[in-house]
Coordinates of C-alpha atoms and ligand atoms in Angstrom, one line a residue:
X1 CA 20.0 -1.2 8.5
X2 CA 18.6 -4.7 8.9
X3 CA 18.9 -7.1 5.8
X4 CA 17.0 -10.0 6.3
X5 CA 17.7 -13.1 5.0
X6 CA 14.3 -12.7 2.6
X7 CA 15.8 -10.0 1.2
X8 CA 18.7 -11.6 0.3
X9 CA 16.5 -14.2 -1.2
X10 CA 14.6 -12.1 -2.8
X11 CA 17.6 -10.2 -4.4
X12 CA 18.8 -13.7 -5.8
X13 CA 15.7 -14.6 -7.4
X14 CA 15.5 -11.4 -9.4
X15 CA 18.7 -11.8 -10.3
X16 CA 17.7 -15.4 -11.9
X17 CA 15.1 -14.1 -13.2
X18 CA 16.7 -11.1 -15.0
X19 CA 19.8 -13.5 -16.0
X20 CA 16.7 -16.1 -17.6
X21 CA 15.2 -13.1 -19.5
X22 CA 18.6 -12.1 -20.9
X23 CA 19.2 -16.0 -21.7
X24 CA 21.9 -16.5 -19.9
X25 CA 23.4 -19.9 -19.3
X26 CA 20.9 -22.2 -17.5
X27 CA 23.5 -23.5 -14.7
X28 CA 24.4 -19.8 -13.6
X29 CA 20.4 -19.1 -13.4
X30 CA 20.0 -22.5 -11.0
X31 CA 22.6 -21.3 -8.7
X32 CA 21.1 -17.9 -8.2
X33 CA 17.8 -20.2 -7.6
X34 CA 19.8 -22.3 -5.4
X35 CA 21.0 -19.8 -3.4
X36 CA 17.6 -17.8 -2.7
X37 CA 16.4 -21.0 -1.6
X38 CA 19.1 -22.0 0.8
X39 CA 19.5 -18.4 2.2
X40 CA 15.5 -17.9 2.8
X41 CA 15.1 -21.6 4.4
X42 CA 17.8 -20.8 6.8
X43 CA 17.3 -20.8 10.4
X44 CA 19.5 -18.2 11.4
X45 CA 19.9 -14.4 10.3
X46 CA 22.8 -14.0 8.0
X47 CA 23.6 -10.8 8.7
X48 CA 23.9 -12.2 12.2
X49 CA 26.3 -14.9 11.1
X50 CA 28.4 -12.1 9.3
X51 CA 28.6 -9.7 12.5
X52 CA 29.9 -13.1 14.1
X53 CA 32.7 -14.0 11.4
X54 CA 31.0 -16.9 10.7
X55 CA 32.0 -18.8 7.2
X56 CA 29.2 -18.2 4.8
X57 CA 30.2 -21.3 2.6
X58 CA 29.0 -23.4 5.0
X59 CA 25.0 -22.6 3.7
X60 CA 24.5 -25.2 1.0
X61 CA 25.6 -23.9 -2.6
X62 CA 27.1 -21.2 -1.5
X63 CA 30.3 -20.6 -2.9
X64 CA 32.9 -18.2 -2.9
X65 CA 31.2 -15.8 -5.5
X66 CA 27.9 -15.9 -3.9
X67 CA 29.2 -15.7 -0.5
X68 CA 30.7 -12.5 -1.4
X69 CA 27.3 -11.5 -2.8
X70 CA 25.5 -12.3 0.2
X71 CA 28.1 -9.8 2.4
X72 CA 27.7 -6.9 -0.1
X73 CA 23.9 -7.5 0.2
X74 CA 23.8 -7.8 3.9
X75 CA 26.1 -4.8 3.9
X76 CA 24.4 -2.3 1.1
X77 CA 20.5 -3.6 0.8
X78 CA 21.4 -4.7 -2.9
X79 CA 24.7 -5.6 -5.2
X80 CA 26.0 -4.5 -8.0
X81 CA 25.2 -7.3 -10.3
X82 CA 21.4 -6.7 -9.7
X83 CA 21.9 -3.0 -10.5
X84 CA 23.3 -3.7 -13.4
X85 CA 20.8 -6.0 -14.9
X86 CA 17.8 -3.6 -13.7
X87 CA 19.4 -1.4 -16.1
X88 CA 19.8 -3.7 -18.8
X89 CA 15.9 -4.3 -19.1
X90 CA 13.2 -2.1 -19.3
X91 CA 11.7 -1.5 -15.6
X92 CA 8.7 -2.8 -16.3
X93 CA 10.1 -6.1 -17.0
X94 CA 10.2 -7.0 -13.2
X95 CA 6.8 -6.0 -12.9
X96 CA 5.7 -8.4 -15.6
X97 CA 7.2 -10.9 -13.8
X98 CA 4.9 -10.6 -10.9
X99 CA 1.6 -11.7 -12.8
X100 CA 0.7 -15.1 -12.0
X101 CA 1.6 -17.4 -14.6
X102 CA 4.0 -15.3 -16.4
X103 CA 7.8 -16.8 -15.5
X104 CA 10.7 -15.5 -16.9
X105 CA 10.6 -17.9 -19.9
X106 CA 7.4 -16.1 -21.4
X107 CA 8.3 -12.5 -20.2
X108 CA 11.1 -13.2 -22.2
X109 CA 9.1 -13.9 -25.3
X110 CA 6.8 -11.1 -24.6
X111 CA 9.5 -8.7 -24.8
X112 CA 11.4 -9.9 -28.0
X113 CA 8.7 -10.9 -29.9
X114 CA 6.2 -7.8 -29.3
X115 CA 8.7 -5.0 -27.4
X116 CA 6.4 -5.0 -24.5
X117 CA 7.8 -2.8 -21.7
X118 CA 4.7 -1.8 -19.3
X119 CA 1.7 -3.5 -18.1
X120 CA -0.6 -1.2 -20.1
X121 CA 1.3 -2.5 -23.4
X122 CA 0.8 -5.6 -22.5
X123 CA -3.1 -5.2 -21.6
X124 CA -3.3 -3.6 -24.8
X125 CA -1.6 -6.3 -26.6
X126 CA -3.8 -8.8 -25.1
X127 CA -7.0 -7.2 -25.8
X128 CA -5.9 -7.1 -29.2
X129 CA -5.8 -10.6 -29.8
X130 CA -1.9 -10.7 -30.7
X131 CA -0.5 -12.8 -27.3
X132 CA -2.7 -16.0 -28.4
X133 CA -0.8 -16.1 -31.7
X134 CA 2.5 -16.3 -29.8
X135 CA 3.9 -20.1 -29.8
X136 CA 3.5 -21.1 -26.2
X137 CA 0.6 -18.7 -25.3
X138 CA -3.2 -20.0 -26.1
X139 CA -6.5 -18.1 -25.8
X140 CA -6.7 -19.2 -22.1
X141 CA -3.4 -17.5 -21.2
X142 CA -4.3 -14.3 -22.7
X143 CA -7.7 -14.4 -21.3
X144 CA -5.6 -14.7 -18.1
X145 CA -2.9 -11.8 -18.5
X146 CA -6.2 -9.6 -19.3
X147 CA -7.8 -10.5 -15.5
X148 CA -4.5 -10.6 -13.9
X149 CA -3.9 -6.9 -15.3
X150 CA -7.1 -5.6 -14.6
X151 CA -6.7 -6.9 -10.9
X152 CA -3.1 -5.6 -10.1
X153 CA -3.8 -2.0 -11.8
X154 CA -7.0 -1.8 -9.3
X155 CA -5.1 -3.2 -6.9
X156 CA -2.8 -0.6 -6.3
X157 CA -5.7 1.8 -6.7
X158 CA -6.4 3.5 -3.4
X159 CA -9.5 5.6 -2.6
X160 CA -9.2 8.7 -0.3
X161 CA -10.9 8.1 2.9
X162 CA -13.6 10.7 2.1
X163 CA -14.0 9.1 -1.4
X164 CA -14.6 5.6 0.4
X165 CA -16.9 7.3 3.1
X166 CA -19.4 8.2 0.0
X167 CA -19.4 4.4 -0.9
X168 CA -19.6 2.7 2.1
X169 CA -22.0 4.7 4.0
X170 CA -25.2 3.8 1.6
X171 CA -24.1 0.4 1.4
X172 CA -23.6 -0.2 5.2
X173 CA -27.4 1.7 5.4
X174 CA -28.6 -1.2 3.0
X175 CA -27.3 -4.2 4.9
X176 CA -28.7 -2.6 8.1
X177 CA -31.7 -3.0 6.6
X178 CA -31.8 -6.6 5.9
X179 CA -34.0 -8.9 8.0
X180 CA -32.0 -10.6 10.6
X181 CA -29.1 -8.4 10.4
X182 CA -27.8 -7.6 14.4
X183 CA -25.3 -5.3 13.5
X184 CA -23.1 -3.7 10.0
X185 CA -20.0 -2.6 11.1
X186 CA -17.2 -0.9 8.8
X187 CA -13.9 -2.5 9.6
X188 CA -10.3 -2.5 7.9
X189 CA -8.0 0.6 7.1
X190 CA -11.2 2.6 6.8
X191 CA -12.1 2.0 10.3
X192 CA -8.5 3.2 11.5
X193 CA -9.2 6.2 9.4
X194 CA -6.1 5.7 7.2
X195 CA -6.0 8.5 4.8
X196 CA -6.8 6.1 1.9
X197 CA -8.1 2.8 1.4
X198 CA -7.3 0.3 -0.3
X199 CA -10.7 -2.0 -0.1
X200 CA -13.6 -2.0 2.2
X201 CA -13.9 -4.6 4.9
X202 CA -17.3 -5.0 6.2
X203 CA -18.5 -7.1 8.9
X204 CA -22.4 -8.3 9.7
X205 CA -23.4 -10.0 12.6
X206 CA -26.0 -12.2 11.9
X207 CA -27.3 -15.8 12.2
X208 CA -28.3 -16.6 8.5
X209 CA -25.1 -15.8 6.7
X210 CA -26.9 -16.9 3.2
X211 CA -29.5 -14.0 3.1
X212 CA -27.0 -11.4 4.2
X213 CA -24.6 -12.6 1.2
X214 CA -27.2 -13.1 -1.1
X215 CA -28.5 -9.5 -0.1
X216 CA -25.3 -8.2 -0.2
X217 CA -23.7 -9.6 -3.7
X218 CA -27.3 -8.3 -5.3
X219 CA -26.6 -4.8 -4.2
X220 CA -27.1 -2.3 -6.7
X221 CA -24.1 -0.7 -6.8
X222 CA -21.6 -4.5 -7.4
X223 CA -20.5 -4.3 -10.8
X224 CA -18.6 -7.8 -10.4
X225 CA -18.8 -10.6 -8.0
X226 CA -15.3 -11.8 -7.1
X227 CA -16.6 -14.8 -4.6
X228 CA -19.4 -15.4 -3.0
X229 CA -19.5 -18.4 -0.3
X230 CA -21.4 -19.2 2.9
X231 CA -19.8 -16.8 5.1
X232 CA -17.6 -14.6 2.7
X233 CA -17.9 -12.9 -0.5
X234 CA -16.0 -10.0 -2.1
X235 CA -17.5 -7.9 -4.9
X236 CA -16.5 -4.8 -7.0
X237 CA -18.8 -2.0 -7.3
X238 CA -19.1 0.4 -10.3
X239 CA -16.3 2.6 -8.7
X240 CA -14.2 0.5 -8.8
X241 CA -13.5 0.0 -5.2
X242 CA -13.4 -4.1 -3.7
X243 CA -15.5 -4.7 -0.9
X244 CA -15.0 -8.0 1.5
X245 CA -17.7 -8.8 3.5
X246 CA -17.5 -11.3 6.5
X247 CA -20.9 -12.7 8.2
X248 CA -20.3 -14.2 11.6
X249 CA -22.3 -15.0 14.0
X250 CA -23.4 -12.5 16.9
X251 CA -21.5 -13.9 19.6
X252 CA -18.0 -13.5 17.7
X253 CA -18.5 -10.1 16.3
X254 CA -15.9 -8.8 19.2
X255 CA -13.1 -11.3 18.0
X256 CA -13.8 -10.6 14.2
X257 CA -13.9 -7.0 14.6
X258 CA -10.6 -7.0 16.2
X259 CA -9.3 -9.3 13.4
X260 CA -10.7 -7.8 10.2
X261 CA -9.6 -4.0 11.6
X262 CA -6.0 -5.2 11.6
X263 CA -3.8 -4.0 11.0
X264 CA -1.8 -7.1 9.9
X265 CA 1.0 -5.8 11.8
X266 CA -1.3 -5.0 15.1
X267 CA -2.8 -8.3 15.0
X268 CA 0.3 -10.2 14.7
X269 CA 1.1 -8.3 17.8
X270 CA -1.8 -9.4 19.4
X271 CA -1.4 -13.2 18.6
X272 CA 2.1 -13.4 19.7
X273 CA 0.9 -11.9 23.1
X274 CA -2.1 -14.8 23.2
X275 CA 0.7 -17.3 22.5
X276 CA 2.6 -16.1 25.3
X277 CA -0.3 -16.6 27.5
X278 CA -1.0 -20.4 26.0
X279 CA -4.0 -18.7 24.2
X280 CA -5.4 -19.0 20.7
X281 CA -6.8 -16.2 18.7
X282 CA -8.3 -16.0 15.9
X283 CA -11.4 -14.1 14.4
X284 CA -14.4 -16.5 16.0
X285 CA -12.5 -15.8 19.6
X286 CA -10.3 -16.1 22.0
X287 CA -9.5 -19.8 22.8
X288 CA -7.6 -22.1 25.9
X289 CA -7.5 -25.5 24.6
X290 CA -11.1 -25.8 23.3
X291 CA -12.7 -23.4 25.8
X292 CA -13.6 -19.7 24.5
X293 CA -12.7 -17.2 26.7
X294 CA -13.4 -14.6 24.4
X295 CA -14.5 -13.0 21.3
X296 CA -18.1 -11.2 22.0
X297 CA -17.0 -7.7 22.5
X298 CA -13.6 -6.3 21.1
X299 CA -12.9 -5.4 24.7
X300 CA -13.3 -8.7 25.9
X301 CA -10.4 -9.6 23.6
X302 CA -7.9 -7.2 24.6
X303 CA -8.8 -8.0 28.4
X304 CA -8.1 -11.7 27.7
X305 CA -4.0 -10.8 26.7
X306 CA -3.9 -8.2 29.7
X307 CA -4.9 -5.3 27.5
X308 CA -7.0 -1.9 27.7
X309 CA -8.9 -1.7 24.5
X310 CA -7.1 0.1 21.7
X311 CA -8.8 3.1 19.8
X312 CA -8.9 1.5 15.8
X313 CA -6.4 4.5 14.8
X314 CA -3.8 3.3 17.0
X315 CA -3.8 0.0 15.8
X316 CA -0.3 -0.3 13.7
X317 CA 1.9 -1.9 15.9
X318 CA 3.5 1.5 16.6
X319 CA 3.8 1.1 20.5
X320 CA 0.3 0.8 21.0
X321 CA 0.3 -2.8 22.3
X322 CA 3.1 -1.7 25.0
X323 CA 1.2 1.2 25.6
X324 CA -2.1 -0.9 26.3
X325 CA -0.7 -2.9 28.8
X326 CA 1.3 -0.6 31.0
X327 CA -1.8 1.9 31.0
X328 CA -0.3 4.3 28.7
X329 CA -2.6 4.9 25.9
X330 CA -3.2 8.1 25.1
X331 CA -6.4 9.6 25.7
X332 CA -7.2 10.8 21.9
X333 CA -8.6 14.0 20.9
X334 CA -12.1 14.2 19.5
X335 CA -14.3 16.7 17.1
X336 CA -16.0 17.9 20.2
X337 CA -12.4 19.4 21.3
X338 CA -12.1 21.9 18.8
X339 CA -12.7 25.2 19.7
X340 CA -11.7 26.8 16.5
X341 CA -10.3 26.7 13.2
X342 CA -7.3 28.3 11.8
X343 CA -7.5 28.2 8.1
X344 CA -10.7 29.0 5.5
X345 CA -10.7 31.0 2.5
X346 CA -13.8 33.3 1.2
X347 CA -15.3 34.2 -2.0
X348 CA -12.3 37.4 -1.9
X349 CA -10.0 34.9 -3.2
X350 CA -10.6 31.0 -4.1
X351 CA -13.6 30.5 -1.8
X352 CA -17.3 30.1 -2.6
X353 CA -19.0 31.8 0.5
X354 CA -18.7 35.3 2.2
X355 CA -17.3 35.9 5.2
X356 CA -20.7 36.3 7.3
X357 CA -21.8 32.9 5.8
X358 CA -18.3 31.1 6.9
X359 CA -18.8 32.5 10.2
X360 CA -22.1 31.4 10.9
X361 CA -21.2 28.1 9.0
X362 CA -18.2 27.7 11.7
X363 CA -20.6 28.5 14.2
X364 CA -22.9 26.0 13.2
X365 CA -19.7 23.5 13.5
X366 CA -20.1 24.0 17.0
X367 CA -16.6 26.8 16.9
X368 CA -16.0 29.6 18.3
X369 CA -13.4 31.4 16.3
X370 CA -12.4 31.2 12.4
X371 CA -9.3 32.6 11.2
X372 CA -10.2 33.9 7.8
X373 CA -6.5 33.2 5.5
X374 CA -7.0 34.3 2.4
X375 CA -4.3 33.4 -0.4
X376 CA -1.3 36.3 -0.8
X377 CA -1.0 37.9 -3.9
X378 CA 1.3 35.9 -5.4
X379 CA -0.9 33.3 -6.1
X380 CA -2.7 35.2 -9.1
X381 CA -4.5 32.0 -9.8
X382 CA -6.6 32.0 -6.8
X383 CA -7.1 35.7 -7.1
X384 CA -4.7 36.6 -3.7
X385 CA -4.7 39.5 -1.8
X386 CA -2.4 42.4 -2.2
X387 CA -1.9 44.9 0.8
X388 CA -5.1 47.2 -0.3
X389 CA -7.5 44.3 -0.5
X390 CA -6.1 42.6 2.6
X391 CA -6.5 46.0 4.7
X392 CA -10.0 46.3 3.4
X393 CA -11.1 42.6 4.2
X394 CA -9.0 43.5 7.8
X395 CA -12.1 46.6 8.2
X396 CA -14.8 44.3 7.1
X397 CA -13.6 41.4 9.5
X398 CA -13.8 44.5 12.2
X399 CA -17.4 45.6 11.4
X400 CA -18.7 42.1 11.2
X401 CA -17.0 40.8 14.5
X402 CA -19.4 43.9 16.1
X403 CA -22.5 42.4 15.1
X404 CA -21.5 38.8 15.3
X405 CA -22.5 36.6 18.6
X406 CA -21.2 33.2 19.5
X407 CA -18.3 33.5 16.8
X408 CA -15.2 35.5 16.3
X409 CA -13.2 36.1 13.3
X410 CA -9.3 36.0 13.1
X411 CA -7.9 38.4 10.9
X412 CA -5.2 36.3 9.0
X413 CA -3.5 35.4 5.6
X414 CA -2.3 32.2 4.1
X415 CA 0.8 34.0 2.9
X416 CA 2.8 32.5 0.3
X417 CA 6.4 31.4 1.6
X418 CA 8.4 32.6 -1.5
X419 CA 11.7 30.8 -2.9
X420 CA 14.2 32.6 -1.0
X421 CA 12.3 32.3 2.3
X422 CA 10.9 35.3 2.7
X423 CA 7.1 36.4 2.6
X424 CA 4.7 37.4 -0.2
X425 CA 3.5 40.5 1.6
X426 CA 5.1 43.2 3.7
X427 CA 5.5 43.7 7.3
X428 CA 3.1 46.7 7.7
X429 CA 0.5 44.9 6.6
X430 CA 1.3 41.5 8.3
X431 CA 1.5 43.4 11.6
X432 CA -2.2 44.6 11.6
X433 CA -3.3 40.8 11.5
X434 CA -4.2 38.4 14.3
X435 CA -2.6 35.1 12.9
X436 CA -0.3 34.6 9.7
X437 CA -0.4 31.0 8.3
X438 CA 2.7 30.3 5.5
X439 CA 2.3 28.1 2.6
X440 CA 4.3 26.7 0.0
X441 CA 2.6 26.8 -3.7
X442 CA 5.7 27.4 -5.9
X443 CA 8.8 25.7 -6.4
X444 CA 8.3 22.4 -5.2
X445 CA 11.5 20.8 -6.7
X446 CA 13.9 22.4 -4.4
X447 CA 16.9 20.4 -3.0
X448 CA 15.7 19.2 0.4
X449 CA 18.5 21.2 1.7
X450 CA 17.2 24.6 -0.2
X451 CA 13.5 23.6 0.7
X452 CA 14.1 23.0 4.3
X453 CA 15.8 26.2 4.6
X454 CA 13.9 27.9 2.8
X455 CA 10.9 26.9 5.5
X456 CA 13.1 27.8 8.5
X457 CA 13.9 30.9 7.1
X458 CA 10.1 31.6 6.7
X459 CA 9.8 30.5 10.2
X460 CA 12.2 33.0 11.5
X461 CA 9.6 35.7 10.1
X462 CA 8.7 37.7 13.7
X463 CA 5.0 37.1 12.3
X464 CA 4.8 34.0 11.2
X465 CA 2.4 31.8 13.3
X466 CA 1.4 28.5 11.2
X467 CA 3.2 26.1 8.9
X468 CA 0.1 25.2 6.3
X469 CA 0.1 22.0 4.9
X470 CA 3.6 21.3 5.7
X471 CA 4.5 18.5 3.0
X472 CA 2.5 19.9 0.1
X473 CA 1.0 16.4 -0.8
X474 CA -1.8 16.4 -3.1
X475 CA -3.0 12.8 -3.0
X476 CA -2.9 11.2 -6.4
X477 CA -2.2 13.9 -7.7
X478 CA 1.2 15.5 -6.0
X479 CA 4.0 14.0 -4.3
X480 CA 5.0 15.6 -1.2
X481 CA 8.1 17.9 -1.6
X482 CA 11.4 16.6 -0.5
X483 CA 11.9 18.9 2.8
X484 CA 13.5 17.8 6.2
X485 CA 10.6 17.8 8.7
X486 CA 12.7 17.4 11.9
X487 CA 14.3 19.8 11.3
X488 CA 11.0 22.1 10.6
X489 CA 9.2 20.7 13.5
X490 CA 12.7 22.0 16.3
X491 CA 12.5 25.3 14.5
X492 CA 8.9 25.7 14.8
X493 CA 9.6 24.9 18.7
X494 CA 12.3 27.1 19.2
X495 CA 10.1 29.8 17.5
X496 CA 7.4 29.2 19.2
X497 CA 5.1 28.3 15.6
X498 CA 2.8 25.8 15.1
X499 CA 2.3 23.3 12.3
X500 CA -0.6 22.4 10.5
X501 CA -2.9 19.5 10.2
X502 CA -4.7 20.2 6.8
X503 CA -8.1 18.5 7.2
X504 CA -8.8 18.4 3.3
X505 CA -9.7 15.0 2.2
X506 CA -7.1 15.6 -0.5
X507 CA -4.3 16.7 2.0
X508 CA -4.5 15.6 5.3
X509 CA -0.9 17.2 5.8
X510 CA 0.9 16.4 8.4
X511 CA 0.8 12.5 8.3
X512 CA 0.2 10.5 11.3
X513 CA 3.6 9.8 11.8
X514 CA 4.4 13.8 11.5
X515 CA 2.1 13.9 14.2
X516 CA 4.1 11.9 16.4
X517 CA 7.3 13.5 15.7
X518 CA 5.2 17.1 16.5
X519 CA 4.3 15.9 19.7
X520 CA 8.0 14.1 20.8
X521 CA 9.2 18.0 20.7
X522 CA 6.2 19.2 22.2
X523 CA 5.3 21.6 19.1
X524 CA 1.5 22.0 19.0
X525 CA -0.2 20.9 15.8
X526 CA -3.1 23.2 14.4
X527 CA -6.3 20.7 13.2
X528 CA -7.8 23.0 10.3
X529 CA -10.4 22.7 7.7
X530 CA -9.1 24.6 4.6
X531 CA -12.3 25.2 4.1
X532 CA -13.3 27.0 0.7
X533 CA -16.9 27.0 1.6
X534 CA -19.5 26.6 4.4
X535 CA -19.9 23.0 3.6
X536 CA -16.5 22.3 4.2
X537 CA -16.3 22.4 8.1
X538 CA -16.7 18.9 7.5
X539 CA -13.1 18.4 7.0
X540 CA -12.2 18.6 10.7
X541 CA -13.6 15.1 10.9
X542 CA -10.7 13.7 8.7
X543 CA -8.2 16.0 10.3
X544 CA -9.3 14.5 13.6
X545 CA -8.9 11.2 12.3
X546 CA -5.6 11.6 11.1
X547 CA -4.5 13.5 14.2
X548 CA -5.9 10.5 16.3
X549 CA -3.4 8.4 14.2
X550 CA -0.5 10.7 14.9
X551 CA -1.6 9.7 19.1
X552 CA -2.6 13.6 19.9
X553 CA -4.5 14.7 22.6
X554 CA -6.5 17.9 23.4
X555 CA -3.4 19.2 24.8
X556 CA -1.3 18.5 21.8
X557 CA -3.7 20.7 19.4
X558 CA -3.4 24.2 19.4
X559 CA -7.0 25.1 18.3
X560 CA -8.7 23.1 21.9
X561 CA -7.8 26.4 23.2
X562 CA -10.3 29.0 23.8
X563 CA -9.9 32.5 21.9
X564 CA -8.3 34.0 25.4
X565 CA -6.0 31.4 25.7
X566 CA -5.0 31.2 22.1
X567 CA -4.2 34.6 21.8
X568 CA -0.9 35.0 23.9
X569 CA -0.1 31.6 22.0
X570 CA 0.1 33.8 18.6
X571 CA 1.6 36.8 20.8
X572 CA 4.4 34.7 21.6
X573 CA 6.0 34.3 18.2
X574 CA 6.8 38.3 18.2
X575 CA 8.6 38.1 21.6
X576 CA 10.5 35.4 20.4
X577 CA 12.3 37.4 18.1
X578 CA 15.7 36.8 17.8
X579 CA 16.7 34.1 14.9
X580 CA 18.5 30.9 15.7
Ligands
DGT1 P1 -6.1 -2.0 2.7 O1 -7.6 -2.6 2.1 O2 -5.0 -2.0 1.9 O3 -6.8 0.2 3.0 O4 -5.8 -2.4 4.4 P2 -6.4 -3.3 5.4 O5 -5.5 -2.9 6.8 O6 -7.9 -2.5 5.5 O7 -6.1 -4.6 4.6 P3 -6.9 -5.6 4.3 O8 -8.1 -5.2 3.6 O9 -6.1 -6.4 3.3 O10 -7.8 -6.3 5.8 C1 -8.4 -6.2 6.6 C2 -8.1 -6.3 7.7 O11 -8.0 -7.9 7.5 C3 -6.5 -6.3 7.7 O12 -6.4 -5.2 8.5 C4 -6.1 -7.6 8.9 C5 -7.1 -8.4 8.6 N1 -6.1 -9.3 7.8 C6 -6.1 -9.8 6.5 N2 -4.9 -10.4 6.1 C7 -4.3 -10.9 7.2 C8 -3.4 -12.0 7.6 O13 -3.0 -12.4 7.0 N3 -3.1 -12.3 8.9 C9 -3.5 -11.4 10.0 N4 -3.4 -11.4 11.1 N5 -4.6 -10.6 9.5 C10 -5.0 -10.0 8.4
CA2 CA1 -9.1 -3.2 3.6
CA3 CA1 -10.0 -6.7 2.6

């Protein structure tokens, strides 16, 4: 495990802060602060020094005791003193220290005088005017505390991509109508299709930056203007989402787009390549000395450092720069590559529309097959199907398929995986289906080992085809359950099963990094809508965004196959019946 000097410095600073809050001897506190500084400013890696057997006491301000602590942190990432101090104080104390202007002395005073343990309590006390009454705290400080807490609480709030989109689209349209504006483009995490968006970054190409800025800050939905300058401004919309605007000259839009699309890590990697070529890269262009050699288009910027254009979804510094250099970028999957959808519900359970309406909407979305996968009996809340009701639906689908043109319904189920890994419906009825999607909807808190074993056992079932929403997370509501996805993916490979990338905006599950893991193991991913109404096939677009972030190509995705190609792939699990 690499431990950087900065990590050691941060640990020492936190120790110093916590000691000071506890009223510890000032000399001891200062010793830790000095140590934090000298380790932080050291030109060489302390971990390397240790591995080469060098004496740490050569570092200014480091004696026997601190040298031992450095050894401990370099080996384990933390030290017993720090952990003991953290336990002795409420966890929120560390958080209070993060507020600008609140050093250890003031945090200690707040903690002692008002017994404040959390940011919310601090906010409450400030709004009641109780802070200004404390010695050393005035009205100004109180106001400042309220503002910083608001900013902090807001900053930690991220918006789901689909929600951010609802606010972004009308704003982009509004800006496009501003006279003199040549282009309006969303950048940042929004353009990279991250599952959540912290703030929205918007780029405008215009000659007259003042007018564009004025219109932006006067947009109807703006609640607060945080900053309003010549070329950059920031606002908070009524929904609480921050929007950063940059106005650039049209000849710089490519460079600005690269810069503000990020990610930061990707940008750093690009700049390093530019430096190696004696070039300077920033948001205005790429320069050799005073001469501008690129910047009007993104392609020109990438080309100037010997790269082909990189799709925004890949810009996370996860190998894309190297791949763009050697010509090995993937040809990412596109929405139009999907031929079908393998996860949807109707009003027979918790969906809203009939079989026929779902089929027609899927066809309207350009799909040629749709698997109907209702919940099973265990999920009483969703009115899950038992054997009798599922048999009835199977017959209905057969009748409907005989009438429908241009779309085929597949008979399926989203069967509950029970706590012991068995499936919630008997083999006799599962045998009549085209596809069995299995999912966990209960016992989320099993240990990692038991949760993993549960899913592996389910996959041993000869009819099991696809593991739905494999981590179980609901963004902003429920954490993923603890499961070893690497093991699950390997099992899927040996059993001929598949993993779902559920495109529902609250799920987006698999994560992007899991898609890469599945691809590496050669396990196909099924990008599904989990539509509960005829209006929800649009979920597939978010699934595609996430899949692209996970480097998936058309061939990596199960439901890019035609129905004729799909059927044998689904049947394969039946043949590979020997347990592993
Ligand atoms: P978010 O808003 O948290 O979802 O994530 P981003 O990626 O949209 O980040 P944001 O809004 O802070 O910045 C937008 C882009 O601007 C970011 O992806 C890269 C660029 N950027 C921001 N700060 C820096 C920086 O300090 N250095 C470099 N190279 N680029 C930066
Ligand atoms: Ca952003
Ligand atoms: Ca931003």
